[in-house]
Structure formats: C-alpha cells, structure tokens
PDB file of C-alpha atoms in Angstrom:
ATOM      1  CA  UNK A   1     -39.746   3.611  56.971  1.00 74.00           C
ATOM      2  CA  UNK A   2     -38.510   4.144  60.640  1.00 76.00           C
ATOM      3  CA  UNK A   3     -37.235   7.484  59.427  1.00 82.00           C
ATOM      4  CA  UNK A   4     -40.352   8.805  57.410  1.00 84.00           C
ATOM      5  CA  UNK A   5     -42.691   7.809  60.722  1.00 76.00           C
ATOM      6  CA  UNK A   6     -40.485   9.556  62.743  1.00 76.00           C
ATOM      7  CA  UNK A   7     -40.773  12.787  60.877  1.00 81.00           C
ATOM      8  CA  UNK A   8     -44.381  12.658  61.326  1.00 78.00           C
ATOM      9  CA  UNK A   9     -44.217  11.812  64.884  1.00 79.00           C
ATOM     10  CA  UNK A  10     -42.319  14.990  65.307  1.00 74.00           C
ATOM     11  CA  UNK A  11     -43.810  17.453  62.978  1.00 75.00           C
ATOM     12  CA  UNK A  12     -40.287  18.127  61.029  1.00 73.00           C
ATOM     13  CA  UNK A  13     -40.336  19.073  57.266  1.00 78.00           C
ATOM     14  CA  UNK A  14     -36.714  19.531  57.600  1.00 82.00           C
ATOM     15  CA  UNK A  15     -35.360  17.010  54.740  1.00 86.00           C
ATOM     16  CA  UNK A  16     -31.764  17.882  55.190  1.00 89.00           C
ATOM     17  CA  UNK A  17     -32.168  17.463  58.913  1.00 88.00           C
ATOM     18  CA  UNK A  18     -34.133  13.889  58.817  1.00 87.00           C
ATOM     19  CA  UNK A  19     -31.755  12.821  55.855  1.00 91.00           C
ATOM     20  CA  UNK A  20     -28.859  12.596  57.646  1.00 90.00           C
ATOM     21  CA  UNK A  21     -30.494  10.900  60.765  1.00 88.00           C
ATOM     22  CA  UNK A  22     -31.465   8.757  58.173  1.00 89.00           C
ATOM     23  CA  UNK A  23     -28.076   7.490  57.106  1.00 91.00           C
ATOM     24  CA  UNK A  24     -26.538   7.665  60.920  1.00 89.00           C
ATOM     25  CA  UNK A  25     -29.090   5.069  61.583  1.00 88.00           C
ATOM     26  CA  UNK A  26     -27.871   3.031  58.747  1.00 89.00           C
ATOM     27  CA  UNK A  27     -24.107   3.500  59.713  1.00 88.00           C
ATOM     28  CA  UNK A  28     -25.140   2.568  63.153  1.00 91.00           C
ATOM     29  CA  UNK A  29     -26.114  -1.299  62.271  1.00 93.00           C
ATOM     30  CA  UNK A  30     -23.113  -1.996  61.324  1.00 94.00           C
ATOM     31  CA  UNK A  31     -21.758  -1.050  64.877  1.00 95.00           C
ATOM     32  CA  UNK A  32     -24.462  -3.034  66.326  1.00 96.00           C
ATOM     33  CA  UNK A  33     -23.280  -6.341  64.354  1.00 96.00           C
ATOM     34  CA  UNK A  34     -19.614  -5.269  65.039  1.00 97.00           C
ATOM     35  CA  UNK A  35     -20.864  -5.268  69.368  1.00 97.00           C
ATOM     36  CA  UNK A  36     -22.945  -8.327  69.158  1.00 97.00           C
ATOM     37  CA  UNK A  37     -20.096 -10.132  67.254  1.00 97.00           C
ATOM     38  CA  UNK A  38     -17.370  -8.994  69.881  1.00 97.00           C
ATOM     39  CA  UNK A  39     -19.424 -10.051  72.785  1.00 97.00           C
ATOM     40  CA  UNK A  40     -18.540 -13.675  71.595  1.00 97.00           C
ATOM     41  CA  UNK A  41     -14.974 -12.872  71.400  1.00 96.00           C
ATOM     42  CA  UNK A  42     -14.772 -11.159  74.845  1.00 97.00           C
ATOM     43  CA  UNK A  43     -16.897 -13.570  76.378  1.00 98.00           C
ATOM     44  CA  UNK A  44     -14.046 -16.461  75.573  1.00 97.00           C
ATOM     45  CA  UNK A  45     -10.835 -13.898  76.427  1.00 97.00           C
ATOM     46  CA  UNK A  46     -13.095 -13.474  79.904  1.00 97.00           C
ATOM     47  CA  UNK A  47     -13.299 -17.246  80.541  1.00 97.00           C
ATOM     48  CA  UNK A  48      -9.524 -17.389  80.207  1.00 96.00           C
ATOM     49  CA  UNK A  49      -8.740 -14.748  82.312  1.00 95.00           C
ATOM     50  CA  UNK A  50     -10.957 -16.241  85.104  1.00 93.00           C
ATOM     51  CA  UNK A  51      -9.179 -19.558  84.589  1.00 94.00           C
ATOM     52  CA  UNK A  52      -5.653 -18.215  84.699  1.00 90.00           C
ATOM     53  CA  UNK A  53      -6.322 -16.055  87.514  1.00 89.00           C
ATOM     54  CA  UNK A  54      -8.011 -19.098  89.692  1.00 87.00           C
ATOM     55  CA  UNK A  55      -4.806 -21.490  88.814  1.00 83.00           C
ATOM     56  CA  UNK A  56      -2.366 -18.705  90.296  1.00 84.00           C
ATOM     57  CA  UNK A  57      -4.305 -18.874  93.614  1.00 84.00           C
ATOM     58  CA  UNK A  58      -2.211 -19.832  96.895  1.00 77.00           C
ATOM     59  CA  UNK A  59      -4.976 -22.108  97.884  1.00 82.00           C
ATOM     60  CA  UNK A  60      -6.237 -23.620  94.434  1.00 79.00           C
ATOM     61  CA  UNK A  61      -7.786 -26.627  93.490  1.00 86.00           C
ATOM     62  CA  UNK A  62      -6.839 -29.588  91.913  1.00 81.00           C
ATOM     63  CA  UNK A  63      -9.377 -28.611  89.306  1.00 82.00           C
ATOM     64  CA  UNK A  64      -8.237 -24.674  89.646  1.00 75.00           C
ATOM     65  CA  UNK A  65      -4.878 -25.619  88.623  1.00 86.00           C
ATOM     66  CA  UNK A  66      -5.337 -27.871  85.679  1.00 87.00           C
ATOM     67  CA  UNK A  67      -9.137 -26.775  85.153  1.00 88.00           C
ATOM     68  CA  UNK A  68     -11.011 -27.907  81.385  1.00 87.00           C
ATOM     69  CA  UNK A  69     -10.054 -25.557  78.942  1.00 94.00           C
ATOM     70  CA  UNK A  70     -12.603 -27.060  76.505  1.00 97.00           C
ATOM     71  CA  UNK A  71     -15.293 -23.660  76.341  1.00 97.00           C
ATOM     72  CA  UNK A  72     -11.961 -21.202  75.692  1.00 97.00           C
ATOM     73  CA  UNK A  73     -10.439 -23.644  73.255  1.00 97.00           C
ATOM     74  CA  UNK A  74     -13.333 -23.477  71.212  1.00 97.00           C
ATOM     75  CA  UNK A  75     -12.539 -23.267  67.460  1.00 96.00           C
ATOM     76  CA  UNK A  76     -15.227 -20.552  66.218  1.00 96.00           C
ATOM     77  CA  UNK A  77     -13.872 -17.791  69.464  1.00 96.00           C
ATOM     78  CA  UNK A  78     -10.158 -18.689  67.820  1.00 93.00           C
ATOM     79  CA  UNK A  79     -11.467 -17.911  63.792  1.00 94.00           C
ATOM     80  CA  UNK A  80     -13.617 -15.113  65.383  1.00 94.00           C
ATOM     81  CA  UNK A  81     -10.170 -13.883  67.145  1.00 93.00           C
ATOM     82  CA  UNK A  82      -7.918 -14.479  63.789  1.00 91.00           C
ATOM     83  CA  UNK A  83     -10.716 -13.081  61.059  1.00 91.00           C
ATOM     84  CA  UNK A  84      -8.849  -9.993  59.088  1.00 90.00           C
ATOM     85  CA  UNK A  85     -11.785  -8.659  58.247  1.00 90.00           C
ATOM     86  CA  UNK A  86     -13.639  -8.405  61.607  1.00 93.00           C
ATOM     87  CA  UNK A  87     -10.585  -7.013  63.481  1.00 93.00           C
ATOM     88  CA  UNK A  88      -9.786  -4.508  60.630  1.00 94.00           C
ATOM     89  CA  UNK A  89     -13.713  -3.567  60.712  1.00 94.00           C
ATOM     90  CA  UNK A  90     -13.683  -3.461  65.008  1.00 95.00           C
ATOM     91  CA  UNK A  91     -10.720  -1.238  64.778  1.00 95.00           C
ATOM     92  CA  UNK A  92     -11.803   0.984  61.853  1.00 94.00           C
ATOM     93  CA  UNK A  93     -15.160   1.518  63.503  1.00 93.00           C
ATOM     94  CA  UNK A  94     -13.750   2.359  67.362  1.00 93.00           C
ATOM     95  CA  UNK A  95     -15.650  -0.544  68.839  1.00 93.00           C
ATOM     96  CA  UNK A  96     -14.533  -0.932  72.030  1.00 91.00           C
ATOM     97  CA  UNK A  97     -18.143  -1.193  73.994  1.00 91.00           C
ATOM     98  CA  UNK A  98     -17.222  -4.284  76.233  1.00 95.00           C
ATOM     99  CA  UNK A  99     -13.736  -2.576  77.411  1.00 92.00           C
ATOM    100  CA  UNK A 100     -15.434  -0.117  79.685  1.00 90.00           C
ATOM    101  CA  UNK A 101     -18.939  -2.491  80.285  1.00 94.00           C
ATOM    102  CA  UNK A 102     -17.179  -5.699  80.800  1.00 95.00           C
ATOM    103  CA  UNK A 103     -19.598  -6.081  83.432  1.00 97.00           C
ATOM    104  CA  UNK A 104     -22.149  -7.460  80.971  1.00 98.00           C
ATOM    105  CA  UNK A 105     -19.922 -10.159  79.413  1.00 98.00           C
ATOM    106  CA  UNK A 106     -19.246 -11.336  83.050  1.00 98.00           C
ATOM    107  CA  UNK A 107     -23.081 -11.274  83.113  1.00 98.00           C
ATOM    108  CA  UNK A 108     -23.305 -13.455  79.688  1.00 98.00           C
ATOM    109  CA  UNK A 109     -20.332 -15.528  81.007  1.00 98.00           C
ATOM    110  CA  UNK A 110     -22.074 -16.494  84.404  1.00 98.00           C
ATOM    111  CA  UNK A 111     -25.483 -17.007  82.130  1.00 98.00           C
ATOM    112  CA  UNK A 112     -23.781 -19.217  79.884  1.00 98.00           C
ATOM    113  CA  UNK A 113     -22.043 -21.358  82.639  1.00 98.00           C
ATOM    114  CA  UNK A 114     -25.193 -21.985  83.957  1.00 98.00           C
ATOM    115  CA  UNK A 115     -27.111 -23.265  80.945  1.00 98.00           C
ATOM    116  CA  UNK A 116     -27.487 -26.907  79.836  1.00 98.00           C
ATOM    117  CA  UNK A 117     -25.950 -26.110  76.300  1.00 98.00           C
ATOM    118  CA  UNK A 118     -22.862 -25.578  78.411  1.00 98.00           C
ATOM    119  CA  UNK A 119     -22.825 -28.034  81.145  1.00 98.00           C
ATOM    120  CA  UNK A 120     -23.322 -30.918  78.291  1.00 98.00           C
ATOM    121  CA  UNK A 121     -20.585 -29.670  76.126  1.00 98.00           C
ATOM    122  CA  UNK A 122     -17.838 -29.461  78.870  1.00 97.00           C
ATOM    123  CA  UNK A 123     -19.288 -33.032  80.140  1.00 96.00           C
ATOM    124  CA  UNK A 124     -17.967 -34.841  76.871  1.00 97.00           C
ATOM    125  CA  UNK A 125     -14.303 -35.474  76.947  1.00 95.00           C
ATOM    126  CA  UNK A 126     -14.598 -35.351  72.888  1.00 94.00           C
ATOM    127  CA  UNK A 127     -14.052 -32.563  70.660  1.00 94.00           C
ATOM    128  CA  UNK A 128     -14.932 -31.881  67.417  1.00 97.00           C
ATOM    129  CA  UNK A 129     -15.668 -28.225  65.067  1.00 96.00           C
ATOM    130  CA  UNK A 130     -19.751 -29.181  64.928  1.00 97.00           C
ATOM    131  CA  UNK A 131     -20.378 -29.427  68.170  1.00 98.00           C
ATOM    132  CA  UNK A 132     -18.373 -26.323  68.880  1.00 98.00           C
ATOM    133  CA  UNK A 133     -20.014 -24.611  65.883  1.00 97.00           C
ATOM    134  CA  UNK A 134     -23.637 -25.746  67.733  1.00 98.00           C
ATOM    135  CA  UNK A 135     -22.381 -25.078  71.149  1.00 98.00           C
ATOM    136  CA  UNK A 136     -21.929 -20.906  69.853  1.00 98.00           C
ATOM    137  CA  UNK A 137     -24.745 -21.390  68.100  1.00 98.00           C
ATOM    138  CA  UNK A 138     -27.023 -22.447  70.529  1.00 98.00           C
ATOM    139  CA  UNK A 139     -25.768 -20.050  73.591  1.00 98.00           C
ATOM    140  CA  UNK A 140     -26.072 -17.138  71.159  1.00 98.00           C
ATOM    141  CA  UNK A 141     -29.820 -17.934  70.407  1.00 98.00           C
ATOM    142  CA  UNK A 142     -30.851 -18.677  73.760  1.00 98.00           C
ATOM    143  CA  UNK A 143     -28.453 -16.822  76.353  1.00 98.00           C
ATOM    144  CA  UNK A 144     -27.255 -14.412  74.678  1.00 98.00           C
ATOM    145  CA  UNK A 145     -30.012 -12.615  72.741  1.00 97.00           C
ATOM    146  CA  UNK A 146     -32.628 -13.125  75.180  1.00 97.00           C
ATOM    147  CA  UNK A 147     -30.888 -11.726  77.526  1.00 97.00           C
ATOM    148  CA  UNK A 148     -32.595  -8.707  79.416  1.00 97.00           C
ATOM    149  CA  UNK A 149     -29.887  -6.704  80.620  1.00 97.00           C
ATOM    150  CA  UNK A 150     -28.160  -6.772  77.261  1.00 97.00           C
ATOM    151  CA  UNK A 151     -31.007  -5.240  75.606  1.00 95.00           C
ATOM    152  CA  UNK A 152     -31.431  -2.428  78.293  1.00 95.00           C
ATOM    153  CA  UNK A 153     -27.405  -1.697  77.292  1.00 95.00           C
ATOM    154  CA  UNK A 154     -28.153  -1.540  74.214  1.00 95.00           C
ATOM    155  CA  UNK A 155     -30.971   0.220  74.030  1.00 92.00           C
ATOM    156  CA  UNK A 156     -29.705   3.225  75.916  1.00 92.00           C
ATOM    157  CA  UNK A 157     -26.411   3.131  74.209  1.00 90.00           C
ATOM    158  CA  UNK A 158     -28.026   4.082  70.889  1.00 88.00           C
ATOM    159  CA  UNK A 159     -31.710   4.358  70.380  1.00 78.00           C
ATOM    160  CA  UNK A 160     -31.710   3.466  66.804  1.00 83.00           C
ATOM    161  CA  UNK A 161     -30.260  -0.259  67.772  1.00 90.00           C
ATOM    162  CA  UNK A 162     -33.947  -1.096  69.155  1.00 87.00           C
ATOM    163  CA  UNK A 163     -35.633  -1.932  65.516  1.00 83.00           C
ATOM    164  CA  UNK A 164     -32.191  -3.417  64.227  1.00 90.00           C
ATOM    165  CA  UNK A 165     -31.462  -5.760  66.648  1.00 93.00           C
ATOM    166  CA  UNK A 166     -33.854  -8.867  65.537  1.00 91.00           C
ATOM    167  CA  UNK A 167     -32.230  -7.895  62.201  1.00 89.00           C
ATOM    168  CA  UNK A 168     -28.524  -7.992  62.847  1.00 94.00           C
ATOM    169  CA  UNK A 169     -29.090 -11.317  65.317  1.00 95.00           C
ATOM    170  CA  UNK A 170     -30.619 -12.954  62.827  1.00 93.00           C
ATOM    171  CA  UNK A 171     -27.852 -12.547  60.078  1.00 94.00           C
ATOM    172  CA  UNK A 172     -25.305 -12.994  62.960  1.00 96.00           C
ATOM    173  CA  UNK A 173     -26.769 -16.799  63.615  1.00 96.00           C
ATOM    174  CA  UNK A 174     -26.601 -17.726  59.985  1.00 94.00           C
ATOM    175  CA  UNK A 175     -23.305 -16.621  59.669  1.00 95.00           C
ATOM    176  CA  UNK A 176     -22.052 -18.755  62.847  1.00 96.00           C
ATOM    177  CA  UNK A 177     -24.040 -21.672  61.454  1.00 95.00           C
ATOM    178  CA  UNK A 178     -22.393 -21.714  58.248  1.00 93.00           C
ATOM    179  CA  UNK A 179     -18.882 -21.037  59.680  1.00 93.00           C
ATOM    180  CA  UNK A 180     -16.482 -23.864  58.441  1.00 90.00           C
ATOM    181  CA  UNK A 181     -13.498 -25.180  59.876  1.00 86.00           C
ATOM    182  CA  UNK A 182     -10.992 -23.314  57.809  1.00 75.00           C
ATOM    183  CA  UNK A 183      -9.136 -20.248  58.585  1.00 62.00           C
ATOM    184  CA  UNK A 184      -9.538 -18.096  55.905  1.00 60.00           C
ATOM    185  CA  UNK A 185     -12.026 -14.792  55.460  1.00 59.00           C
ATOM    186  CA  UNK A 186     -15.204 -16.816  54.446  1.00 65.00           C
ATOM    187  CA  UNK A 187     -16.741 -15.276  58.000  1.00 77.00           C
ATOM    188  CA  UNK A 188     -16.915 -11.590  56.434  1.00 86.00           C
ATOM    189  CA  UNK A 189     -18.174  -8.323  58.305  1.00 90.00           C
ATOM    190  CA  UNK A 190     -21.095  -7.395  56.012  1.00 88.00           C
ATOM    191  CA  UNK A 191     -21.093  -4.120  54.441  1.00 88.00           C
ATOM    192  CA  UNK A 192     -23.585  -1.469  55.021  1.00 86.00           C
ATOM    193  CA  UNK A 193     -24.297  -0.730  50.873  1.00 87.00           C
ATOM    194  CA  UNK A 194     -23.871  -3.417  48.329  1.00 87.00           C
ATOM    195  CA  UNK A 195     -22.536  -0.977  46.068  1.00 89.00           C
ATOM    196  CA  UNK A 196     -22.513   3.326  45.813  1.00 89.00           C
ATOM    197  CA  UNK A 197     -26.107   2.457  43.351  1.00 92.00           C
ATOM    198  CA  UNK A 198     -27.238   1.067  46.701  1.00 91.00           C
ATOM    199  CA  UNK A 199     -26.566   4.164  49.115  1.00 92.00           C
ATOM    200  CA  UNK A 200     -27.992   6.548  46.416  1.00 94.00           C
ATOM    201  CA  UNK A 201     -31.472   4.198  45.989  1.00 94.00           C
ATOM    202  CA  UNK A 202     -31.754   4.852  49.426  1.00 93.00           C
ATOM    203  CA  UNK A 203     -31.815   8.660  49.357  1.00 94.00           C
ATOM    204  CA  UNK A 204     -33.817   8.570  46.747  1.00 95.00           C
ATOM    205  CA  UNK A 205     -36.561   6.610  47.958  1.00 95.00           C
ATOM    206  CA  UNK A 206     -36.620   8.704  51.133  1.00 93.00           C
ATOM    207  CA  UNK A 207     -36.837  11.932  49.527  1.00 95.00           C
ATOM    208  CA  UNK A 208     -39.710  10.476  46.615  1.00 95.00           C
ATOM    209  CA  UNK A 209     -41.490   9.502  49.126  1.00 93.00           C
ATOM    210  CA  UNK A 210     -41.671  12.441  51.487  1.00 93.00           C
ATOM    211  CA  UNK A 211     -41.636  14.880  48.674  1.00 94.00           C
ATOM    212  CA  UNK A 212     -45.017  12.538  46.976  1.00 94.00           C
ATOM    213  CA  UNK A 213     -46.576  12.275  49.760  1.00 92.00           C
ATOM    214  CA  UNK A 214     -50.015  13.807  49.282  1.00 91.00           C
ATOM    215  CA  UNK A 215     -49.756  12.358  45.697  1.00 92.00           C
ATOM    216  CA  UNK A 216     -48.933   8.596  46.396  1.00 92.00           C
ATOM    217  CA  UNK A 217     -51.705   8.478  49.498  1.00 90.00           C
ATOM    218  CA  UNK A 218     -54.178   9.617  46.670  1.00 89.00           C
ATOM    219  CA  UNK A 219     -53.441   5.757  45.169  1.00 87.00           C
ATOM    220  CA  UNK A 220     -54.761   4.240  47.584  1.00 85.00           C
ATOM    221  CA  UNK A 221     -57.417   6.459  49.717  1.00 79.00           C
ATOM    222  CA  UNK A 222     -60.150   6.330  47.395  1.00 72.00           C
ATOM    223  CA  UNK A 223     -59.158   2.404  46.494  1.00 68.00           C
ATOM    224  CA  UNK A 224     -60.619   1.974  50.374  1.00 65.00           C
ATOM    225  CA  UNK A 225     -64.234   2.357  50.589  1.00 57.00           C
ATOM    226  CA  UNK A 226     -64.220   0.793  53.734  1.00 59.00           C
ATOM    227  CA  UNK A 227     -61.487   1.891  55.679  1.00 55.00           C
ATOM    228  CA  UNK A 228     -61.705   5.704  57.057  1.00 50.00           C
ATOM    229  CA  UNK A 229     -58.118   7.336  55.880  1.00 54.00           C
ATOM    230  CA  UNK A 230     -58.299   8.415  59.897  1.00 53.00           C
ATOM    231  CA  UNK A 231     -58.503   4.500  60.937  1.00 53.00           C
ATOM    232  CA  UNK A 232     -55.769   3.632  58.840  1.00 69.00           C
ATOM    233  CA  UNK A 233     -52.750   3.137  61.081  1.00 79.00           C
ATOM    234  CA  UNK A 234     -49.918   5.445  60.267  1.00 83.00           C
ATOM    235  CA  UNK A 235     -47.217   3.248  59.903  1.00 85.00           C
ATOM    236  CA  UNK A 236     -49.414   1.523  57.203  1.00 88.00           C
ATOM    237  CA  UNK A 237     -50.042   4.130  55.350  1.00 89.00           C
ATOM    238  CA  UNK A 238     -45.866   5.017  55.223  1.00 91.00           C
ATOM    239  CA  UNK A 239     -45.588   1.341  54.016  1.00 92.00           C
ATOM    240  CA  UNK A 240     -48.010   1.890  51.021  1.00 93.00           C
ATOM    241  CA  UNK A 241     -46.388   4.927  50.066  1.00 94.00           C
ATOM    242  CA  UNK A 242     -43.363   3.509  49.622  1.00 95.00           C
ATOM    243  CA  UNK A 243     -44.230   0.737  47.860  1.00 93.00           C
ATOM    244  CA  UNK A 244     -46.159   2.846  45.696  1.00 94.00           C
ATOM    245  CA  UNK A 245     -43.022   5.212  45.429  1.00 94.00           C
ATOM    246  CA  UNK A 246     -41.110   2.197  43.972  1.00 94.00           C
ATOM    247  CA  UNK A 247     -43.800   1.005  41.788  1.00 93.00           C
ATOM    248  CA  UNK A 248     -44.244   4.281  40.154  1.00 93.00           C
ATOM    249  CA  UNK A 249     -40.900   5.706  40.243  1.00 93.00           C
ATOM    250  CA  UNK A 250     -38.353   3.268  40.018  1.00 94.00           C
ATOM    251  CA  UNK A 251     -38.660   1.490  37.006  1.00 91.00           C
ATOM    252  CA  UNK A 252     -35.908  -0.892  37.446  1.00 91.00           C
ATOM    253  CA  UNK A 253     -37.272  -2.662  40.491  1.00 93.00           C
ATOM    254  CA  UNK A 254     -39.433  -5.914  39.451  1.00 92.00           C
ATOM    255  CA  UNK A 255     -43.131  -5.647  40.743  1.00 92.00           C
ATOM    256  CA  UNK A 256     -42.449  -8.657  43.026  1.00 92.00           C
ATOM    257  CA  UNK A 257     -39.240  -7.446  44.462  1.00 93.00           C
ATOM    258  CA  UNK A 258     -41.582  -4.453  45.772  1.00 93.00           C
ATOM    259  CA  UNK A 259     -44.588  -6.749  46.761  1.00 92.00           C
ATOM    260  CA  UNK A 260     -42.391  -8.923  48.307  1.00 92.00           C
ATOM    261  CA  UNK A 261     -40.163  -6.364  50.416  1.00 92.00           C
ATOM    262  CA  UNK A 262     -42.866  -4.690  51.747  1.00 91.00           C
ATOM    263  CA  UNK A 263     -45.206  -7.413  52.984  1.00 89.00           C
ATOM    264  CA  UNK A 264     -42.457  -8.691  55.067  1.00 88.00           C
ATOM    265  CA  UNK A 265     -42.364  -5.066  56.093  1.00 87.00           C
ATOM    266  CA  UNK A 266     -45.685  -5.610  56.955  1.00 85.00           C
ATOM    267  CA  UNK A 267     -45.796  -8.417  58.579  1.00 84.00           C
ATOM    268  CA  UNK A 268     -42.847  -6.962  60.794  1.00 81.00           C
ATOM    269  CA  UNK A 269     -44.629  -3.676  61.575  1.00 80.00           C
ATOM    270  CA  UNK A 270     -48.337  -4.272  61.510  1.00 76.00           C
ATOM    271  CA  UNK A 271     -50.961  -6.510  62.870  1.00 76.00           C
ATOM    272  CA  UNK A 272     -51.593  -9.778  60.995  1.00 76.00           C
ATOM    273  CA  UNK A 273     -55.162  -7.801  59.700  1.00 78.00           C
ATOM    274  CA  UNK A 274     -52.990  -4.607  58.329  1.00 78.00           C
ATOM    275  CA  UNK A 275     -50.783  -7.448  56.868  1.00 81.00           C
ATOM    276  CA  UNK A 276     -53.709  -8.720  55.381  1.00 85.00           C
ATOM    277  CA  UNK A 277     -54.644  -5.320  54.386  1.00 84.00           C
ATOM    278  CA  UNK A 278     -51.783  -3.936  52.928  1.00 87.00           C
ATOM    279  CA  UNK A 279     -51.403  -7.250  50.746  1.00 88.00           C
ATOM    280  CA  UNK A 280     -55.040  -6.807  49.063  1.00 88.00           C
ATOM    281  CA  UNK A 281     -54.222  -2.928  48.342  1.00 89.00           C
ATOM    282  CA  UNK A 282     -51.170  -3.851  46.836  1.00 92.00           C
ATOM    283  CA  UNK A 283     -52.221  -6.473  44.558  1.00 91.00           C
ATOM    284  CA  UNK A 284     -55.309  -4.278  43.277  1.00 89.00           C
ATOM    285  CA  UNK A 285     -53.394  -1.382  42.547  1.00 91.00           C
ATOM    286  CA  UNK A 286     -50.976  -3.617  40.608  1.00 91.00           C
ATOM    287  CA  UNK A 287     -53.435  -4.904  38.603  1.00 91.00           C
ATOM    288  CA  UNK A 288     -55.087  -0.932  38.249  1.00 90.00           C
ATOM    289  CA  UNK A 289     -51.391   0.837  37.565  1.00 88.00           C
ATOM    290  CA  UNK A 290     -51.111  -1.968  34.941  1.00 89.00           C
ATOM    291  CA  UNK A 291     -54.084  -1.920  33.200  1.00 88.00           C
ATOM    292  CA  UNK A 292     -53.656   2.302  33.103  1.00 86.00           C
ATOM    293  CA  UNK A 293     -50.435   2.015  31.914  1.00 85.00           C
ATOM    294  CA  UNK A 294     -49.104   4.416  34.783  1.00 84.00           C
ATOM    295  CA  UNK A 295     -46.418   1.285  36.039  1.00 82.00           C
ATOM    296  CA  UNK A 296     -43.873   1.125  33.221  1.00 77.00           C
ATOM    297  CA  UNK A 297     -41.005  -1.383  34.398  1.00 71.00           C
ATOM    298  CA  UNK A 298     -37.803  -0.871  32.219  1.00 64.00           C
ATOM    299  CA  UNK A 299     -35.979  -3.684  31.148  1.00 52.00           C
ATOM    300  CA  UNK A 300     -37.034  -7.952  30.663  1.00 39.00           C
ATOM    301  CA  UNK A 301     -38.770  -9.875  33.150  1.00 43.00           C
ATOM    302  CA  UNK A 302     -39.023  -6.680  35.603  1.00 47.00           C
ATOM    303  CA  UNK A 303     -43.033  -7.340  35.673  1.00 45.00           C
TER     304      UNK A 303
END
C-alpha cells in the first residue's frame, strides 16, 4: 500500500523502478527487528562493562567493587546472547548499528536505570525467569519504544523503518512474553516470506493493482453516490483497490481473509469514518460481485 501511494505522490509510472523499492522496503523490516532485538542485547553487555570498569577504580566503593549483578544476570539477555538463530541472522544481515551509535544504548541504559520497573526488580534479593521475563518485558514497552531519541535514529537511518516500527515492536513483545526458560531455538528470527508462493503474491498484487487501476476504481466510484471521487482520501481509495484486486483476481484468497486484512489496514491508515467507510463499500460490493457472478473463489470454504 505504502508503495502504490508513494508512486502517486511522486508521479512515477516506472514499475520496474517502484518494484524494487518495493521489496528493499520489505528486506528492510527484517533489519529493523534484527536492531530493535540487539538493542536488548547491547544494552546488558553495556551494563557489564560499566560495572567492571567501576570495580577496577583506585577509589571504588564498597558497592563498586562487589556491586548487584542482578539486571546483567538476567536470563532472557543470556538466551538472547546464546540464540543460533539470531546471531546467525545479525551476522548474515551486517547488523552492527549500536557498534558505532552506542551512544543511544547508554541513553536506553541511563533511561532504564531510572525507571521504577528497574529500581523494584534490583530491590528484591529473589530471582526467578518470570520476573526477569516481565522485567524485559516491561522496560521494552515503556522505555524503550517510547523513547524519542530512538525513533529520530531510526528514522533517519532508513526512512522506510517509520511505518514498520509499531509493526516489528509489536511482534518483538510477544515474542519476549512467550520466551521460556529453556535454551533451545524456540525464540526464532522471523522470516521475511513464509514461503517463495509468498514473495511472488506480493509482486503480483503490486503489479494487478497498479496495472487495474482505472478498472478496479470503476467498482467502487459509481457504488458512492455520496462521496465526490475528489473527497475520497487517496490512501483510501489504494486500500479499495487492493482489496478489490484480491477479490477479483486471486481466487484462492477466502473473502474474509481480504475483508479482514484490509479493515485492519484501515483502521491503521484512515480515520475511524474512512474505517467506517471502507467497511460498508466492501461488504456491498461483496454481496454485488457475488450476486454477478464476477467473484469466483477456487477451492472449499474460500467464500
């Protein structure tokens, strides 16, 4: 979607061109989970280093030499540290963001030793892998991702990062909260593409959709009788396109997979009354595609 509105923004017809942007984009998420993921891990190997540094002092504390190791001890930065997958994926990918901006993790770090989350888990003498699983849990949610200064890095380290973030943060926290106490791969980098079916779906609904443009508005202009084409916002109209693109040609996608998809899509992009909007359309020209025949879904229960 982010791709089509972006041609139009810019007046390109170039296919090839916009293609290829296309899939860079989608590459690029996978970076962004890969960054997000490692800030974790360098946030615990910074801790350390602060802590061995500050024992080796001439003049340290008591509480500089034997200081509480509890925060770098914790068991999801060691599983993070020992996963096979996410190092062979960190390495694979070059992701080395925090080696040359490790000014931001010291950023996160001070943020995070300043929070209540952390001040009441280093308070209790006891350990145990749920309340280090919550303590991650709840410093990623609400020091980490809210942070300002993290965003502005990431924003102007790759542009395309700014609509994927809410996405990849999301899927990060439900990963961490199901993360068990067992050091095997069950925390798992996830892949870009299911499947090579999944890439190629991808292309092809970009391409059937720009190259139907003109065709798949025609759906839906004359279904609005109330709405000017003109006053219907642009990303909108993208969003009914491609759902109409899917419902027309791709018949091996279930009707509700597509009304489902992109009403979140629209609830994500457009106001609550283009929500609205977009939902009634949709469920009309179900109904209308149906009746006419013009929707044939291949295979059982696809309807």
């Amino acid at each position: 979607m982010q791709s089509i509105y972006a041609m139009h923004q810019n007046g390109s017809d170039n296919l090839e061109k916009e293609e290829k942007f296309l899939f860079y984009s989608i590459d690029n998420i996978q970076d962004l989970y890969l960054t997000m993921i490692s800030s974790l891990m360098e946030i615990g190997k910074k801790e350390a280093e602060f802590l061995h540094k500050s024992s080796l002092k001439h003049l340290a504390t008591p509480q500089e030499r034997k200081p509480n190791e509890k925060f770098i001890k914790n068991s999801i930065f060691q599983i993070l540290a020992e996963n096979n997958s996410l190092s062979i994926a960190l390495e694979n990918r070059k992701i080395d963001a925090w080696t040359l901006n490790d000014d931001y993790i010291v950023l996160l770090l001070n943020a995070i030793k300043a929070s209540n989350h952390y001040i009441t888990y280093m308070d209790n003498p006891e350990s145990s892998f749920e309340e280090d699983r919550k303590l991650i849990v709840d410093l990623f949610m609400d020091v980490i991702v809210p942070n300002e200064k993290l965003y502005e890095y990431l924003e102007d380290d790759k542009l395309t990062w700014i609509d994927d973030i809410p996405l990849v943060n999301t899927h990060i926290i439900k990963q961490l909260k199901s993360m068990k106490p067992i050091m095997d791969d069950n925390f798992t980098v996830p892949k870009v593409y299911k499947d090579p079916e999944d890439k190629a779906f991808v292309k092809d609904l970009f391409r059937k959709t720009v190259l139907n443009e003109v065709e798949l508005a025609k759906e839906f202009v004359d279904k609005t009788p109330n709405w000017d084409s003109d006053r219907i916002a642009e990303v909108d109209t993208i969003i009914l396109k491609m759902a109409i693109c899917e419902f027309l040609k791709f018949p091996s996608i279930p009707v509700k997979v597509t009304l489902n998809e992109y009403l979140e899509l629209a609830k994500e992009y457009s106001t609550p009354k283009s929500s609205i909007f977009i939902n009634g359309i949709l469920d009309n020209l179900v109904k209308e595609l149906e009746a006419n025949k013009k929707m044939i879904k291949a295979g059982r229960g696809l309807m």
